Amino acid sequence: MPSWSTNTTFPETFLLFSQDIPSQNLGFVDPHSTTLDLNVAGKDYVIHQSPTILNRPGSTTGAVVWKITPLVADWLAASDNPLWTSGVLSLSSSVLELGCGISGLVGLTISPLVARYTLTDQSYVARLVEKNIDENSHLGNQKPPRSTSQKRKSKSSAGNSKAELRFLPLDWELDEVTPSLTGDDKAKSFDVVIACDCIYNDTLIKPLVQTCADACRLRSADESVSDRPTICLVAQQLRDPEIFEGWIQEFSKYFRVWRLPDNALSEELRMNPGFVVHLGILQDVANRS
């Protein structure tokens, strides 16, 4: 399935950035509107975002929806997605998303298909992401058939009380990754960890990768499923070769990495050569397999 496995990282950067990558205007869906109407996986979502927060000095980029997000959400919801056909994802799966931003769109789309989905990001997105969860909750009331409390180093905050989809604040530099993130005493780890378009700032690369590794390591202490490794899925828009090289080097210190080939992606993702998806399995786990 994967088209590339990492031993050295420079060839991957060269291969990706030697292709013609069209300009995506940084990649915002719409940097001006406060409300977006998006059709994803056959459902119509109303997503609230905040261009005002985006344009504040020192603000972060999670305040608006990025172009890759609805495409990844749509691809992950498809029954022929390799994560579903391989059994990595199922109705009993637990999923953790890092850096979900204000939309929570991937979680809104995927949570009706799995047992538990935890959205995480910095606390400033909480109001809008929970508003988006509430406003679109009617779309996830019924699970379609398929063929196949975080512990803070500082003060804790309460998460969303919804049984299948919840938001919890998680700062990659300040917070500790613990089994409480699942929101279920019986679930102590995740089947999949997702980071969608989180790689844009070189100072956050190490904290992000460390958080990915810490989340995947929860599996080793989960005796009921320790024989099935957690898969880390990283989707991103290619913008800066130095930022990408910094990420792939750091990620490869902890993970065995594969890039998904075009035939494993949706047509919409294939039509955007600047969008790529990588999968990672912790190296110590991959070496035992």
PDB file of C-alpha atoms in Angstrom:
ATOM      1  CA  MET A   1       0.000   0.000   0.000  1.00  0.00           C
ATOM      2  CA  PRO A   2       2.547   2.722   0.998  1.00  0.00           C
ATOM      3  CA  SER A   3       4.710   4.101  -1.792  1.00  0.00           C
ATOM      4  CA  TRP A   4       7.730   4.998   0.290  1.00  0.00           C
ATOM      5  CA  SER A   5       9.413   3.811   3.456  1.00  0.00           C
ATOM      6  CA  THR A   6      11.946   6.027   5.171  1.00  0.00           C
ATOM      7  CA  ASN A   7      15.585   5.189   5.697  1.00  0.00           C
ATOM      8  CA  THR A   8      16.920   8.601   4.763  1.00  0.00           C
ATOM      9  CA  THR A   9      14.672  11.633   4.627  1.00  0.00           C
ATOM     10  CA  PHE A  10      16.184  13.871   1.969  1.00  0.00           C
ATOM     11  CA  PRO A  11      14.914  11.807  -1.022  1.00  0.00           C
ATOM     12  CA  GLU A  12      11.332  12.174   0.218  1.00  0.00           C
ATOM     13  CA  THR A  13      11.624  15.950   0.424  1.00  0.00           C
ATOM     14  CA  PHE A  14      13.248  16.092  -3.015  1.00  0.00           C
ATOM     15  CA  LEU A  15      10.634  13.828  -4.596  1.00  0.00           C
ATOM     16  CA  LEU A  16       7.714  15.805  -3.217  1.00  0.00           C
ATOM     17  CA  PHE A  17       9.010  19.306  -3.844  1.00  0.00           C
ATOM     18  CA  SER A  18      10.413  18.581  -7.308  1.00  0.00           C
ATOM     19  CA  GLN A  19       6.848  18.169  -8.589  1.00  0.00           C
ATOM     20  CA  ASP A  20       4.722  21.068  -9.747  1.00  0.00           C
ATOM     21  CA  ILE A  21       2.862  22.214  -6.639  1.00  0.00           C
ATOM     22  CA  PRO A  22       0.091  24.707  -7.436  1.00  0.00           C
ATOM     23  CA  SER A  23      -0.426  27.712  -5.193  1.00  0.00           C
ATOM     24  CA  GLN A  24      -3.196  27.189  -2.629  1.00  0.00           C
ATOM     25  CA  ASN A  25      -3.076  30.769  -1.266  1.00  0.00           C
ATOM     26  CA  LEU A  26      -1.742  29.340   2.007  1.00  0.00           C
ATOM     27  CA  GLY A  27      -4.625  26.890   2.001  1.00  0.00           C
ATOM     28  CA  PHE A  28      -7.607  28.601   3.636  1.00  0.00           C
ATOM     29  CA  VAL A  29     -11.067  27.534   2.468  1.00  0.00           C
ATOM     30  CA  ASP A  30     -12.258  31.118   3.049  1.00  0.00           C
ATOM     31  CA  PRO A  31     -10.274  33.463   5.324  1.00  0.00           C
ATOM     32  CA  HIS A  32     -13.065  36.039   5.521  1.00  0.00           C
ATOM     33  CA  SER A  33     -16.368  34.251   6.249  1.00  0.00           C
ATOM     34  CA  THR A  34     -17.434  33.460   9.796  1.00  0.00           C
ATOM     35  CA  THR A  35     -19.667  30.582   8.656  1.00  0.00           C
ATOM     36  CA  LEU A  36     -18.977  27.914   6.044  1.00  0.00           C
ATOM     37  CA  ASP A  37     -21.394  25.462   4.439  1.00  0.00           C
ATOM     38  CA  LEU A  38     -19.428  22.330   3.593  1.00  0.00           C
ATOM     39  CA  ASN A  39     -20.604  19.058   2.058  1.00  0.00           C
ATOM     40  CA  VAL A  40     -18.442  16.191   3.294  1.00  0.00           C
ATOM     41  CA  ALA A  41     -19.156  12.491   2.786  1.00  0.00           C
ATOM     42  CA  GLY A  42     -22.668  13.299   1.572  1.00  0.00           C
ATOM     43  CA  LYS A  43     -23.617  15.420   4.604  1.00  0.00           C
ATOM     44  CA  ASP A  44     -24.036  19.187   4.847  1.00  0.00           C
ATOM     45  CA  TYR A  45     -22.115  20.736   7.725  1.00  0.00           C
ATOM     46  CA  VAL A  46     -22.366  24.279   9.059  1.00  0.00           C
ATOM     47  CA  ILE A  47     -18.965  25.288  10.378  1.00  0.00           C
ATOM     48  CA  HIS A  48     -18.268  28.430  12.390  1.00  0.00           C
ATOM     49  CA  GLN A  49     -14.780  29.923  12.195  1.00  0.00           C
ATOM     50  CA  SER A  50     -13.051  33.113  13.352  1.00  0.00           C
ATOM     51  CA  PRO A  51     -11.076  35.207  10.852  1.00  0.00           C
ATOM     52  CA  THR A  52     -10.781  37.790  13.630  1.00  0.00           C
ATOM     53  CA  ILE A  53      -8.738  35.436  15.813  1.00  0.00           C
ATOM     54  CA  LEU A  54      -6.655  34.429  12.782  1.00  0.00           C
ATOM     55  CA  ASN A  55      -5.674  38.049  12.117  1.00  0.00           C
ATOM     56  CA  ARG A  56      -4.755  38.936  15.679  1.00  0.00           C
ATOM     57  CA  PRO A  57      -1.030  39.475  16.366  1.00  0.00           C
ATOM     58  CA  GLY A  58       0.522  36.280  17.679  1.00  0.00           C
ATOM     59  CA  SER A  59      -2.532  34.192  16.844  1.00  0.00           C
ATOM     60  CA  THR A  60      -2.400  30.619  15.621  1.00  0.00           C
ATOM     61  CA  THR A  61      -3.832  29.137  12.450  1.00  0.00           C
ATOM     62  CA  GLY A  62      -6.488  26.878  13.966  1.00  0.00           C
ATOM     63  CA  ALA A  63      -9.113  29.628  13.856  1.00  0.00           C
ATOM     64  CA  VAL A  64     -10.168  28.902  10.256  1.00  0.00           C
ATOM     65  CA  VAL A  65     -10.731  25.849   8.049  1.00  0.00           C
ATOM     66  CA  TRP A  66      -7.924  24.759   5.732  1.00  0.00           C
ATOM     67  CA  LYS A  67      -8.532  23.288   2.273  1.00  0.00           C
ATOM     68  CA  ILE A  68      -7.057  19.875   3.032  1.00  0.00           C
ATOM     69  CA  THR A  69      -9.372  19.277   6.024  1.00  0.00           C
ATOM     70  CA  PRO A  70     -12.682  18.530   4.229  1.00  0.00           C
ATOM     71  CA  LEU A  71     -10.804  16.423   1.653  1.00  0.00           C
ATOM     72  CA  VAL A  72      -9.167  14.286   4.353  1.00  0.00           C
ATOM     73  CA  ALA A  73     -12.463  13.976   6.229  1.00  0.00           C
ATOM     74  CA  ASP A  74     -14.244  12.826   3.075  1.00  0.00           C
ATOM     75  CA  TRP A  75     -11.459  10.341   2.264  1.00  0.00           C
ATOM     76  CA  LEU A  76     -11.409   8.887   5.778  1.00  0.00           C
ATOM     77  CA  ALA A  77     -15.181   8.341   5.698  1.00  0.00           C
ATOM     78  CA  ALA A  78     -15.084   6.300   2.482  1.00  0.00           C
ATOM     79  CA  SER A  79     -15.651   2.546   2.825  1.00  0.00           C
ATOM     80  CA  ASP A  80     -12.735   1.815   0.460  1.00  0.00           C
ATOM     81  CA  ASN A  81     -10.269   3.819   2.549  1.00  0.00           C
ATOM     82  CA  PRO A  82      -7.289   1.543   3.358  1.00  0.00           C
ATOM     83  CA  LEU A  83      -7.685   2.110   7.094  1.00  0.00           C
ATOM     84  CA  TRP A  84     -11.172   0.560   6.903  1.00  0.00           C
ATOM     85  CA  THR A  85     -10.361  -2.226   4.436  1.00  0.00           C
ATOM     86  CA  SER A  86      -7.311  -3.272   6.479  1.00  0.00           C
ATOM     87  CA  GLY A  87      -9.273  -3.304   9.739  1.00  0.00           C
ATOM     88  CA  VAL A  88      -7.243  -0.532  11.380  1.00  0.00           C
ATOM     89  CA  LEU A  89     -10.499   1.403  11.737  1.00  0.00           C
ATOM     90  CA  SER A  90     -13.768  -0.253  12.743  1.00  0.00           C
ATOM     91  CA  LEU A  91     -16.959   0.499  14.635  1.00  0.00           C
ATOM     92  CA  SER A  92     -15.106  -0.284  17.874  1.00  0.00           C
ATOM     93  CA  SER A  93     -12.138   2.037  17.220  1.00  0.00           C
ATOM     94  CA  SER A  94     -10.855   4.883  19.364  1.00  0.00           C
ATOM     95  CA  VAL A  95      -9.391   7.871  17.521  1.00  0.00           C
ATOM     96  CA  LEU A  96      -7.386  10.851  18.777  1.00  0.00           C
ATOM     97  CA  GLU A  97      -6.967  13.997  16.695  1.00  0.00           C
ATOM     98  CA  LEU A  98      -4.220  16.493  17.429  1.00  0.00           C
ATOM     99  CA  GLY A  99      -4.579  20.136  16.408  1.00  0.00           C
ATOM    100  CA  CYS A 100      -8.204  19.824  15.302  1.00  0.00           C
ATOM    101  CA  GLY A 101      -8.719  23.591  14.997  1.00  0.00           C
ATOM    102  CA  ILE A 102     -12.069  25.301  15.455  1.00  0.00           C
ATOM    103  CA  SER A 103     -13.988  23.196  12.926  1.00  0.00           C
ATOM    104  CA  GLY A 104     -13.639  19.692  14.373  1.00  0.00           C
ATOM    105  CA  LEU A 105     -14.643  18.635  10.856  1.00  0.00           C
ATOM    106  CA  VAL A 106     -12.687  15.382  10.671  1.00  0.00           C
ATOM    107  CA  GLY A 107     -14.139  14.317  14.009  1.00  0.00           C
ATOM    108  CA  LEU A 108     -17.660  15.353  13.018  1.00  0.00           C
ATOM    109  CA  THR A 109     -17.357  13.190   9.913  1.00  0.00           C
ATOM    110  CA  ILE A 110     -15.653  10.129  11.419  1.00  0.00           C
ATOM    111  CA  SER A 111     -17.100   9.930  14.931  1.00  0.00           C
ATOM    112  CA  PRO A 112     -20.410   8.313  13.816  1.00  0.00           C
ATOM    113  CA  LEU A 113     -18.322   5.488  12.326  1.00  0.00           C
ATOM    114  CA  VAL A 114     -16.217   4.657  15.397  1.00  0.00           C
ATOM    115  CA  ALA A 115     -16.727   4.078  19.113  1.00  0.00           C
ATOM    116  CA  ARG A 116     -14.798   7.090  20.440  1.00  0.00           C
ATOM    117  CA  TYR A 117     -13.289  10.191  18.863  1.00  0.00           C
ATOM    118  CA  THR A 118     -11.371  12.780  20.870  1.00  0.00           C
ATOM    119  CA  LEU A 119     -10.661  16.183  19.353  1.00  0.00           C
ATOM    120  CA  THR A 120      -7.777  18.128  20.901  1.00  0.00           C
ATOM    121  CA  ASP A 121      -6.184  21.526  20.438  1.00  0.00           C
ATOM    122  CA  GLN A 122      -5.296  24.565  22.490  1.00  0.00           C
ATOM    123  CA  SER A 123      -8.014  25.905  24.744  1.00  0.00           C
ATOM    124  CA  TYR A 124      -8.704  29.003  22.624  1.00  0.00           C
ATOM    125  CA  VAL A 125     -10.574  26.865  20.053  1.00  0.00           C
ATOM    126  CA  ALA A 126     -12.880  25.281  22.644  1.00  0.00           C
ATOM    127  CA  ARG A 127     -15.833  27.658  22.309  1.00  0.00           C
ATOM    128  CA  LEU A 128     -16.110  27.375  18.527  1.00  0.00           C
ATOM    129  CA  VAL A 129     -15.277  23.693  18.228  1.00  0.00           C
ATOM    130  CA  GLU A 130     -17.950  22.813  20.789  1.00  0.00           C
ATOM    131  CA  LYS A 131     -20.386  25.120  18.986  1.00  0.00           C
ATOM    132  CA  ASN A 132     -19.652  23.205  15.784  1.00  0.00           C
ATOM    133  CA  ILE A 133     -20.142  19.877  17.563  1.00  0.00           C
ATOM    134  CA  ASP A 134     -23.502  21.012  18.935  1.00  0.00           C
ATOM    135  CA  GLU A 135     -24.754  22.551  15.704  1.00  0.00           C
ATOM    136  CA  ASN A 136     -23.913  19.479  13.636  1.00  0.00           C
ATOM    137  CA  SER A 137     -24.765  16.800  16.198  1.00  0.00           C
ATOM    138  CA  HIS A 138     -27.943  15.807  14.346  1.00  0.00           C
ATOM    139  CA  LEU A 139     -25.813  14.516  11.473  1.00  0.00           C
ATOM    140  CA  GLY A 140     -24.157  11.865  13.637  1.00  0.00           C
ATOM    141  CA  ASN A 141     -27.108  10.409  15.526  1.00  0.00           C
ATOM    142  CA  GLN A 142     -27.117   7.140  13.616  1.00  0.00           C
ATOM    143  CA  LYS A 143     -24.132   4.981  12.792  1.00  0.00           C
ATOM    144  CA  PRO A 144     -24.175   3.909   9.138  1.00  0.00           C
ATOM    145  CA  PRO A 145     -23.342   0.252   8.412  1.00  0.00           C
ATOM    146  CA  ARG A 146     -19.865  -0.628   7.188  1.00  0.00           C
ATOM    147  CA  SER A 147     -18.568  -3.541   5.214  1.00  0.00           C
ATOM    148  CA  THR A 148     -15.748  -4.219   6.919  1.00  0.00           C
ATOM    149  CA  SER A 149      -9.784  13.637  30.824  1.00  0.00           C
ATOM    150  CA  GLN A 150      -6.647  14.378  29.915  1.00  0.00           C
ATOM    151  CA  LYS A 151      -4.206  14.853  32.802  1.00  0.00           C
ATOM    152  CA  ARG A 152      -2.760  18.375  32.606  1.00  0.00           C
ATOM    153  CA  LYS A 153       0.549  19.417  34.050  1.00  0.00           C
ATOM    154  CA  SER A 154      -1.405  22.473  35.108  1.00  0.00           C
ATOM    155  CA  LYS A 155      -5.082  22.936  35.944  1.00  0.00           C
ATOM    156  CA  SER A 156      -7.525  20.542  34.231  1.00  0.00           C
ATOM    157  CA  SER A 157     -10.470  21.632  32.092  1.00  0.00           C
ATOM    158  CA  ALA A 158     -13.694  19.764  31.529  1.00  0.00           C
ATOM    159  CA  GLY A 159     -14.276  18.349  28.066  1.00  0.00           C
ATOM    160  CA  ASN A 160     -17.405  17.906  25.995  1.00  0.00           C
ATOM    161  CA  SER A 161     -19.806  15.413  27.547  1.00  0.00           C
ATOM    162  CA  LYS A 162     -20.903  13.796  24.297  1.00  0.00           C
ATOM    163  CA  ALA A 163     -20.396  10.041  24.394  1.00  0.00           C
ATOM    164  CA  GLU A 164     -18.836   9.545  20.949  1.00  0.00           C
ATOM    165  CA  LEU A 165     -17.249  12.896  20.113  1.00  0.00           C
ATOM    166  CA  ARG A 166     -15.579  15.130  22.663  1.00  0.00           C
ATOM    167  CA  PHE A 167     -13.140  18.019  22.762  1.00  0.00           C
ATOM    168  CA  LEU A 168     -10.318  18.269  25.287  1.00  0.00           C
ATOM    169  CA  PRO A 169      -7.639  20.974  25.451  1.00  0.00           C
ATOM    170  CA  LEU A 170      -4.173  19.605  24.775  1.00  0.00           C
ATOM    171  CA  ASP A 171      -1.108  21.803  24.506  1.00  0.00           C
ATOM    172  CA  TRP A 172       1.761  19.865  22.921  1.00  0.00           C
ATOM    173  CA  GLU A 173       4.320  21.762  24.980  1.00  0.00           C
ATOM    174  CA  LEU A 174       2.552  21.813  28.361  1.00  0.00           C
ATOM    175  CA  ASP A 175       0.178  18.869  28.667  1.00  0.00           C
ATOM    176  CA  GLU A 176       0.676  15.198  29.389  1.00  0.00           C
ATOM    177  CA  VAL A 177      -0.792  12.495  27.159  1.00  0.00           C
ATOM    178  CA  THR A 178      -2.647   9.951  29.322  1.00  0.00           C
ATOM    179  CA  PRO A 179      -5.297   7.250  28.784  1.00  0.00           C
ATOM    180  CA  SER A 180      -7.914   9.643  30.173  1.00  0.00           C
ATOM    181  CA  LEU A 181      -7.966  11.298  26.743  1.00  0.00           C
ATOM    182  CA  THR A 182     -10.142   8.420  25.502  1.00  0.00           C
ATOM    183  CA  GLY A 183     -12.980   9.534  27.774  1.00  0.00           C
ATOM    184  CA  ASP A 184     -13.749   5.902  28.600  1.00  0.00           C
ATOM    185  CA  ASP A 185     -12.402   3.981  31.600  1.00  0.00           C
ATOM    186  CA  LYS A 186     -12.406   0.781  29.538  1.00  0.00           C
ATOM    187  CA  ALA A 187     -10.323   2.257  26.703  1.00  0.00           C
ATOM    188  CA  LYS A 188      -6.720   3.026  27.541  1.00  0.00           C
ATOM    189  CA  SER A 189      -5.270   3.754  24.089  1.00  0.00           C
ATOM    190  CA  PHE A 190      -6.121   4.744  20.531  1.00  0.00           C
ATOM    191  CA  ASP A 191      -6.250   2.807  17.284  1.00  0.00           C
ATOM    192  CA  VAL A 192      -5.426   5.859  15.198  1.00  0.00           C
ATOM    193  CA  VAL A 193      -3.837   9.237  15.961  1.00  0.00           C
ATOM    194  CA  ILE A 194      -4.566  11.929  13.355  1.00  0.00           C
ATOM    195  CA  ALA A 195      -2.790  15.221  12.674  1.00  0.00           C
ATOM    196  CA  CYS A 196      -4.281  17.157   9.764  1.00  0.00           C
ATOM    197  CA  ASP A 197      -2.328  20.135   8.419  1.00  0.00           C
ATOM    198  CA  CYS A 198      -0.535  20.809  11.698  1.00  0.00           C
ATOM    199  CA  ILE A 199       2.953  21.251  10.219  1.00  0.00           C
ATOM    200  CA  TYR A 200       3.638  24.901   9.449  1.00  0.00           C
ATOM    201  CA  ASN A 201       5.849  26.205  12.275  1.00  0.00           C
ATOM    202  CA  ASP A 202       9.335  24.801  12.834  1.00  0.00           C
ATOM    203  CA  THR A 203       9.227  25.568  16.570  1.00  0.00           C
ATOM    204  CA  LEU A 204       6.239  23.237  16.992  1.00  0.00           C
ATOM    205  CA  ILE A 205       7.661  20.268  15.060  1.00  0.00           C
ATOM    206  CA  LYS A 206       9.381  18.618  18.035  1.00  0.00           C
ATOM    207  CA  PRO A 207       6.440  19.076  20.446  1.00  0.00           C
ATOM    208  CA  LEU A 208       4.005  17.750  17.832  1.00  0.00           C
ATOM    209  CA  VAL A 209       6.090  14.685  17.030  1.00  0.00           C
ATOM    210  CA  GLN A 210       6.684  13.988  20.729  1.00  0.00           C
ATOM    211  CA  THR A 211       2.941  14.184  21.368  1.00  0.00           C
ATOM    212  CA  CYS A 212       2.294  11.800  18.464  1.00  0.00           C
ATOM    213  CA  ALA A 213       4.817   9.351  19.902  1.00  0.00           C
ATOM    214  CA  ASP A 214       3.446   9.646  23.445  1.00  0.00           C
ATOM    215  CA  ALA A 215      -0.110   9.016  22.198  1.00  0.00           C
ATOM    216  CA  CYS A 216       0.982   5.946  20.244  1.00  0.00           C
ATOM    217  CA  ARG A 217       2.952   4.598  23.235  1.00  0.00           C
ATOM    218  CA  LEU A 218      -0.263   4.334  25.249  1.00  0.00           C
ATOM    219  CA  ARG A 219      -0.861   1.142  23.272  1.00  0.00           C
ATOM    220  CA  SER A 220       1.993  -0.760  24.906  1.00  0.00           C
ATOM    221  CA  ALA A 221       0.302  -0.515  28.323  1.00  0.00           C
ATOM    222  CA  ASP A 222      -3.125  -1.494  26.988  1.00  0.00           C
ATOM    223  CA  GLU A 223      -3.012  -5.263  27.449  1.00  0.00           C
ATOM    224  CA  SER A 224      -6.263  -5.957  25.627  1.00  0.00           C
ATOM    225  CA  VAL A 225      -4.964  -4.610  22.290  1.00  0.00           C
ATOM    226  CA  SER A 226      -1.193  -4.306  22.730  1.00  0.00           C
ATOM    227  CA  ASP A 227      -0.636  -6.669  19.790  1.00  0.00           C
ATOM    228  CA  ARG A 228      -2.209  -4.119  17.399  1.00  0.00           C
ATOM    229  CA  PRO A 229      -0.047  -0.986  17.058  1.00  0.00           C
ATOM    230  CA  THR A 230      -1.486   2.494  16.965  1.00  0.00           C
ATOM    231  CA  ILE A 231      -1.289   4.066  13.512  1.00  0.00           C
ATOM    232  CA  CYS A 232      -0.301   7.724  13.297  1.00  0.00           C
ATOM    233  CA  LEU A 233      -1.752   9.474  10.247  1.00  0.00           C
ATOM    234  CA  VAL A 234      -0.308  12.829   9.225  1.00  0.00           C
ATOM    235  CA  ALA A 235      -1.954  14.745   6.371  1.00  0.00           C
ATOM    236  CA  GLN A 236      -0.490  18.034   5.240  1.00  0.00           C
ATOM    237  CA  GLN A 237      -0.241  20.651   2.544  1.00  0.00           C
ATOM    238  CA  LEU A 238       3.266  21.064   1.179  1.00  0.00           C
ATOM    239  CA  ARG A 239       4.383  24.659   1.610  1.00  0.00           C
ATOM    240  CA  ASP A 240       8.026  24.960   2.639  1.00  0.00           C
ATOM    241  CA  PRO A 241      10.649  22.264   1.924  1.00  0.00           C
ATOM    242  CA  GLU A 242      12.666  23.206   5.015  1.00  0.00           C
ATOM    243  CA  ILE A 243       9.624  22.854   7.287  1.00  0.00           C
ATOM    244  CA  PHE A 244       8.730  19.519   5.713  1.00  0.00           C
ATOM    245  CA  GLU A 245      12.323  18.264   5.973  1.00  0.00           C
ATOM    246  CA  GLY A 246      12.423  19.268   9.636  1.00  0.00           C
ATOM    247  CA  TRP A 247       9.221  17.337  10.285  1.00  0.00           C
ATOM    248  CA  ILE A 248      10.129  14.180   8.362  1.00  0.00           C
ATOM    249  CA  GLN A 249      13.535  14.015  10.056  1.00  0.00           C
ATOM    250  CA  GLU A 250      12.033  14.380  13.529  1.00  0.00           C
ATOM    251  CA  PHE A 251       9.108  12.042  12.822  1.00  0.00           C
ATOM    252  CA  SER A 252      11.485   9.379  11.472  1.00  0.00           C
ATOM    253  CA  LYS A 253      13.414   9.351  14.764  1.00  0.00           C
ATOM    254  CA  TYR A 254      10.375   7.775  16.433  1.00  0.00           C
ATOM    255  CA  PHE A 255       8.352   6.220  13.604  1.00  0.00           C
ATOM    256  CA  ARG A 256       8.699   3.905  10.663  1.00  0.00           C
ATOM    257  CA  VAL A 257       7.109   6.061   7.975  1.00  0.00           C
ATOM    258  CA  TRP A 258       5.226   5.419   4.751  1.00  0.00           C
ATOM    259  CA  ARG A 259       3.673   7.826   2.277  1.00  0.00           C
ATOM    260  CA  LEU A 260       0.356   6.691   0.859  1.00  0.00           C
ATOM    261  CA  PRO A 261       0.421   6.375  -2.947  1.00  0.00           C
ATOM    262  CA  ASP A 262      -2.074   8.146  -5.154  1.00  0.00           C
ATOM    263  CA  ASN A 263      -4.146   5.008  -5.711  1.00  0.00           C
ATOM    264  CA  ALA A 264      -4.850   4.827  -1.960  1.00  0.00           C
ATOM    265  CA  LEU A 265      -6.150   8.407  -1.883  1.00  0.00           C
ATOM    266  CA  SER A 266      -9.435   9.894  -3.045  1.00  0.00           C
ATOM    267  CA  GLU A 267      -9.730  11.550  -6.433  1.00  0.00           C
ATOM    268  CA  GLU A 268     -10.030  14.943  -4.732  1.00  0.00           C
ATOM    269  CA  LEU A 269      -6.748  14.463  -2.866  1.00  0.00           C
ATOM    270  CA  ARG A 270      -5.051  13.130  -6.002  1.00  0.00           C
ATOM    271  CA  MET A 271      -6.125  16.248  -7.894  1.00  0.00           C
ATOM    272  CA  ASN A 272      -4.140  18.369  -5.421  1.00  0.00           C
ATOM    273  CA  PRO A 273      -0.456  17.405  -5.790  1.00  0.00           C
ATOM    274  CA  GLY A 274       0.447  19.666  -2.875  1.00  0.00           C
ATOM    275  CA  PHE A 275      -1.462  17.427  -0.427  1.00  0.00           C
ATOM    276  CA  VAL A 276       0.216  14.317   1.030  1.00  0.00           C
ATOM    277  CA  VAL A 277      -0.629  11.687   3.657  1.00  0.00           C
ATOM    278  CA  HIS A 278       1.940   9.729   5.664  1.00  0.00           C
ATOM    279  CA  LEU A 279       1.432   6.834   8.071  1.00  0.00           C
ATOM    280  CA  GLY A 280       3.708   6.029  10.973  1.00  0.00           C
ATOM    281  CA  ILE A 281       4.179   3.117  13.376  1.00  0.00           C
ATOM    282  CA  LEU A 282       6.518   3.504  16.345  1.00  0.00           C
ATOM    283  CA  GLN A 283       9.892   2.059  15.368  1.00  0.00           C
ATOM    284  CA  ASP A 284      10.220  -0.323  18.320  1.00  0.00           C
ATOM    285  CA  VAL A 285       6.778  -1.732  17.512  1.00  0.00           C
ATOM    286  CA  ALA A 286       7.457  -1.957  13.770  1.00  0.00           C
ATOM    287  CA  ASN A 287      10.767  -3.730  14.403  1.00  0.00           C
ATOM    288  CA  ARG A 288       8.993  -6.421  16.448  1.00  0.00           C
ATOM    289  CA  SER A 289       6.495  -7.090  13.642  1.00  0.00           C
TER     290      SER A 289
END
